[in-house]
Amino acid sequence: MVQDVLFFGPLDKCPLCSSNLEFDGKRYSCKGFYSEWSSCTFKTRTPPRKEEPLKLPDSVLNSSVAEFLKKHQDPSRRPCQGAPIKHLAGIVVSLSGRLSRTHQYWKREIEKHGGKVSSSVEGITCLVVSPTERERSGSTKLVNALEAGIPVVKEEWLLDSIEKQEPRPMEAYDVVSDLSVEGKGIPWDRQDPSEEPLESISTELKIYGKRGVYKDTRLQERGGQIFEKDGILYSRAFSLCDLGRGLNEYCIMQLITVPDSYLHSYYKKGKVGDDANAVERLEEWENVDNAIKEFVRLFEELTGNEFEPWEREKKFEKKRLCFYPIDMDDGVDVRHGGLGLKQLVVAAAHSSLEPKIAYFMKILCSQEIYRYAMMEMGLVSPDLPMGMLSDLHLERCEEVLLQFVKAVKSMKETGQKAEAVWSDYSQRWFTLLHSTRPFIFRDYQDLADQGAAAFETIRDINVASRLVGDISGSALDDPLSDRYKKLGCSVSALEKESDDYRMIMKYLETTYEPVRVGDMDYGVAVENIFAVEPSACPLDEIKKLTNKVLLWCGTRCSSMLRHLQKGFLPSVCSLPVPGYMFGKAIVSSDAAAEAARYGFTAVDRPRGFLVLAVVSLGDQIIEVKSPPEDTKSLEEKKLGVKGWGKKKTDESEHFIWKDDIKVPCGRLIPSEHGDSPLEYNEYAVYDPKQTSIRFLVEVKYEEMGAALETAEP
């Protein structure tokens, strides 16, 4: 650092938080803080320098190097810093098989970034191959590399190492190991992103709620239960996400009683998927009071807060680099309590419900749909019961989300100063909702997809957890029928010959357009159509209102139980992107295509539901063709809003259905608003009492080539 300062000039302060910069051997980074929640994430190889002469001590001025150093006292005469960094320096790579780019291309790229390419495996750092190399029994290079213990990695290792400007951990891109990811002990945030979902979906949930004994203790097998005294359950979970320090950890603390044994304390701290490197202790205590004192001490050490104010009054102040409590509720996460794959068929076959309704309830009571939903959001940690959070914790998540939205909407900062605001709140967010892959939000779309939508998904799954409870080992003869009664909503399958069925098919066929995923278009086949009579927001109440329209609503299977039991909720916030541009509203569309786009999750999970709801738009409708600047007034006045899309339904084909309900069923044609941010017309209302779910259309997404059709029973 002394030579650096003498040659290039004294370092200036961090441009984001005004703290000092430090050199870690590769780059300059800041060790300051944005807030008590977050460290500064500023990193650079060309740091800011002070535009002032160096102040040299007399001992240096009188030395033999004084004349040389005086040349650099003048900022204008200092050399420019910024010689290109060779990110792959010292790395020797050998290439094998047919890669996505030619070997010559990769040779140029590797050498450009300081690495070398060898034609043999002798003395190399790693062998880069196509994943199909293994299935083809492998080349001579592959065999030789395996015998020599040389890492064999996917081509993505090169892509990511160059993109991230540093070599990535090779174990995360391993091609040939037969061991599971869990067995290799690779944290999920260091895995190849394409591999993480497979691991996260199949991993058993280790703690299902506040009363759940952590699975790795194995004490539940001996009848272990969470210790309770004076109304306090001694089970706590914590989270810490600090991207500036590279921290993304969870912690579990429990006191566990075991029949005919001492009180046990359990402590575990680490990263998701990295059990091999986690700090873990299971201890026996003869003295209960001493065990409680140690539990309290650890709580205060981890959080910097006193235990009693948090436990009794939920008072808590976040401290720098300290954990934040993930406040679990006293229940069972649906990823544990729902039906497992082996139980689904048996539960449906032995149900007294009509077969199609039993099938419908089987979907909504399965663990799978909730596991996938959390996986898509990166919130699938098996060590934290994200599907069984307290109302208080969800309220704090919503509070921070709204603060986040307000901060980025109102900030006057630009450039790096603006990035600091995004970074600060991103770290807050991923501390409250622990993610396997936290990152810094960059724009409103990130905030909508990974912030607002993630919160709404977790909120809805928490409702599902409370309704489903624990039926994984249920002693109930008919768990599906029992949960159907708790739903408080009548569901019946429509006959294909019925007028309602034909009307819905016409509406769907007329207003549908293929969902585009990559280079493939997807149509839908209708599996079933269910009529719904909800107790929340019943149709009889909507009939009394004016300007009623039957509209499409997009949803995910993981939110369906909440919708059916409690009705639709308005969006959690207002953002200038589709889905949130109308503010805290319930949004629907006259195009089935829009609902289908929202409901599509993945090619390997092709089934979903499109919702048809009766919406009362009211006597006064505000029409907009761009995101409204003031959504607050719309929310307060509770007026109906129509957002014009690039395409509209042909009004000449609209018709009136029963009970004076309009069906805007018409061919999709270009509108007069080709510059709209919306693809199709969208409608917004602000009072849940203006919307009543009427039909659920179960669809299967299929590669185009097959026309829209009704699936055979």
PDB file of C-alpha atoms in Angstrom, residues 200-203 333-344 362-376 556-559 605:
ATOM      1  CA  SER A 200     -33.544 -27.739  -3.046  1.00  0.00           C
ATOM      2  CA  ILE A 201     -36.740 -29.511  -4.153  1.00  0.00           C
ATOM      3  CA  SER A 202     -35.655 -32.920  -2.873  1.00  0.00           C
ATOM      4  CA  THR A 203     -34.129 -31.771   0.430  1.00  0.00           C
ATOM      5  CA  ASP A 333     -44.737 -25.309   7.206  1.00  0.00           C
ATOM      6  CA  VAL A 334     -46.750 -26.805   4.327  1.00  0.00           C
ATOM      7  CA  ARG A 335     -43.503 -28.082   2.780  1.00  0.00           C
ATOM      8  CA  HIS A 336     -43.449 -30.485   5.738  1.00  0.00           C
ATOM      9  CA  GLY A 337     -47.111 -30.817   6.655  1.00  0.00           C
ATOM     10  CA  GLY A 338     -48.480 -31.177   3.130  1.00  0.00           C
ATOM     11  CA  LEU A 339     -48.861 -34.465   1.294  1.00  0.00           C
ATOM     12  CA  GLY A 340     -45.665 -36.035  -0.037  1.00  0.00           C
ATOM     13  CA  LEU A 341     -45.494 -37.673  -3.448  1.00  0.00           C
ATOM     14  CA  LYS A 342     -46.164 -41.156  -2.072  1.00  0.00           C
ATOM     15  CA  GLN A 343     -49.240 -40.003  -0.149  1.00  0.00           C
ATOM     16  CA  LEU A 344     -50.979 -38.088  -2.937  1.00  0.00           C
ATOM     17  CA  LYS A 362     -54.716 -33.132  -3.805  1.00  0.00           C
ATOM     18  CA  ILE A 363     -52.890 -30.516  -5.882  1.00  0.00           C
ATOM     19  CA  LEU A 364     -53.436 -27.733  -3.356  1.00  0.00           C
ATOM     20  CA  CYS A 365     -52.484 -29.869  -0.347  1.00  0.00           C
ATOM     21  CA  SER A 366     -49.274 -31.264  -1.832  1.00  0.00           C
ATOM     22  CA  GLN A 367     -45.822 -30.202  -0.663  1.00  0.00           C
ATOM     23  CA  GLU A 368     -44.562 -29.986  -4.222  1.00  0.00           C
ATOM     24  CA  ILE A 369     -46.256 -26.809  -5.471  1.00  0.00           C
ATOM     25  CA  TYR A 370     -45.038 -24.838  -2.456  1.00  0.00           C
ATOM     26  CA  ARG A 371     -41.500 -26.180  -2.717  1.00  0.00           C
ATOM     27  CA  TYR A 372     -41.352 -25.163  -6.379  1.00  0.00           C
ATOM     28  CA  ALA A 373     -42.771 -21.713  -5.660  1.00  0.00           C
ATOM     29  CA  MET A 374     -40.117 -21.047  -3.026  1.00  0.00           C
ATOM     30  CA  MET A 375     -37.405 -22.484  -5.248  1.00  0.00           C
ATOM     31  CA  GLU A 376     -38.342 -20.088  -8.056  1.00  0.00           C
ATOM     32  CA  ARG A 556     -49.788 -19.499  -9.135  1.00  0.00           C
ATOM     33  CA  CYS A 557     -50.941 -22.783  -7.639  1.00  0.00           C
ATOM     34  CA  SER A 558     -49.139 -21.868  -4.417  1.00  0.00           C
ATOM     35  CA  SER A 559     -51.483 -18.874  -3.936  1.00  0.00           C
ATOM     36  CA  ARG A 605     -44.121 -28.151 -14.596  1.00  0.00           C
TER      37      ARG A 605
END
